[in-house]
Amino acid sequence: MNITRKPAASMKGEELLTQYAYVNGVLERFMKSNSDDTFYNGLLQYWDSLKREILKRMSR
């Protein structure tokens, strides 16, 4: 699986939300399959950075 981990702060609104939704879907599948923990943990950190950026923009 290849996910381009572009910094959340550099994304435009729609791109940020689309990336968040995609990564969220991938994480849900990984939680069910108990696959590669290293990939999962890295993806979880990236998902969290996307979430924080969305919340930061919403609070402006």
PDB file of C-alpha atoms in Angstrom, residues 2 5 9 15-16 21-23 25-26 28 32 34 36 39-42 46 49 52 55 57:
ATOM      1  CA  ASN A   2       1.420   3.367  -0.972  1.00  0.00           C
ATOM      2  CA  ARG A   5       2.379  11.419   3.346  1.00  0.00           C
ATOM      3  CA  ALA A   9      -0.392  22.086   6.656  1.00  0.00           C
ATOM      4  CA  GLU A  15      -7.405  17.654  -0.409  1.00  0.00           C
ATOM      5  CA  LEU A  16      -6.926  17.527   3.371  1.00  0.00           C
ATOM      6  CA  ALA A  21     -11.050  10.074   4.870  1.00  0.00           C
ATOM      7  CA  TYR A  22      -8.816   7.762   2.819  1.00  0.00           C
ATOM      8  CA  VAL A  23      -6.308   7.220   5.633  1.00  0.00           C
ATOM      9  CA  GLY A  25     -10.551   3.921   5.840  1.00  0.00           C
ATOM     10  CA  VAL A  26      -7.140   2.255   5.586  1.00  0.00           C
ATOM     11  CA  GLU A  28     -10.132   0.757   9.869  1.00  0.00           C
ATOM     12  CA  LYS A  32      -9.539  -5.579  11.642  1.00  0.00           C
ATOM     13  CA  ASN A  34      -3.871  -6.951  12.777  1.00  0.00           C
ATOM     14  CA  ASP A  36       2.172  -4.851  10.109  1.00  0.00           C
ATOM     15  CA  PHE A  39       3.108   0.571   9.104  1.00  0.00           C
ATOM     16  CA  TYR A  40      -0.037   0.896  11.214  1.00  0.00           C
ATOM     17  CA  ASN A  41       1.674   3.029  13.873  1.00  0.00           C
ATOM     18  CA  GLY A  42       3.224   5.331  11.273  1.00  0.00           C
ATOM     19  CA  TYR A  46      -0.011  10.656  10.035  1.00  0.00           C
ATOM     20  CA  SER A  49      -1.528  15.064  12.119  1.00  0.00           C
ATOM     21  CA  ARG A  52      -5.080  18.139  14.163  1.00  0.00           C
ATOM     22  CA  LEU A  55      -9.366  20.951  13.828  1.00  0.00           C
ATOM     23  CA  ARG A  57      -8.471  25.205  10.558  1.00  0.00           C
TER      24      ARG A  57
END
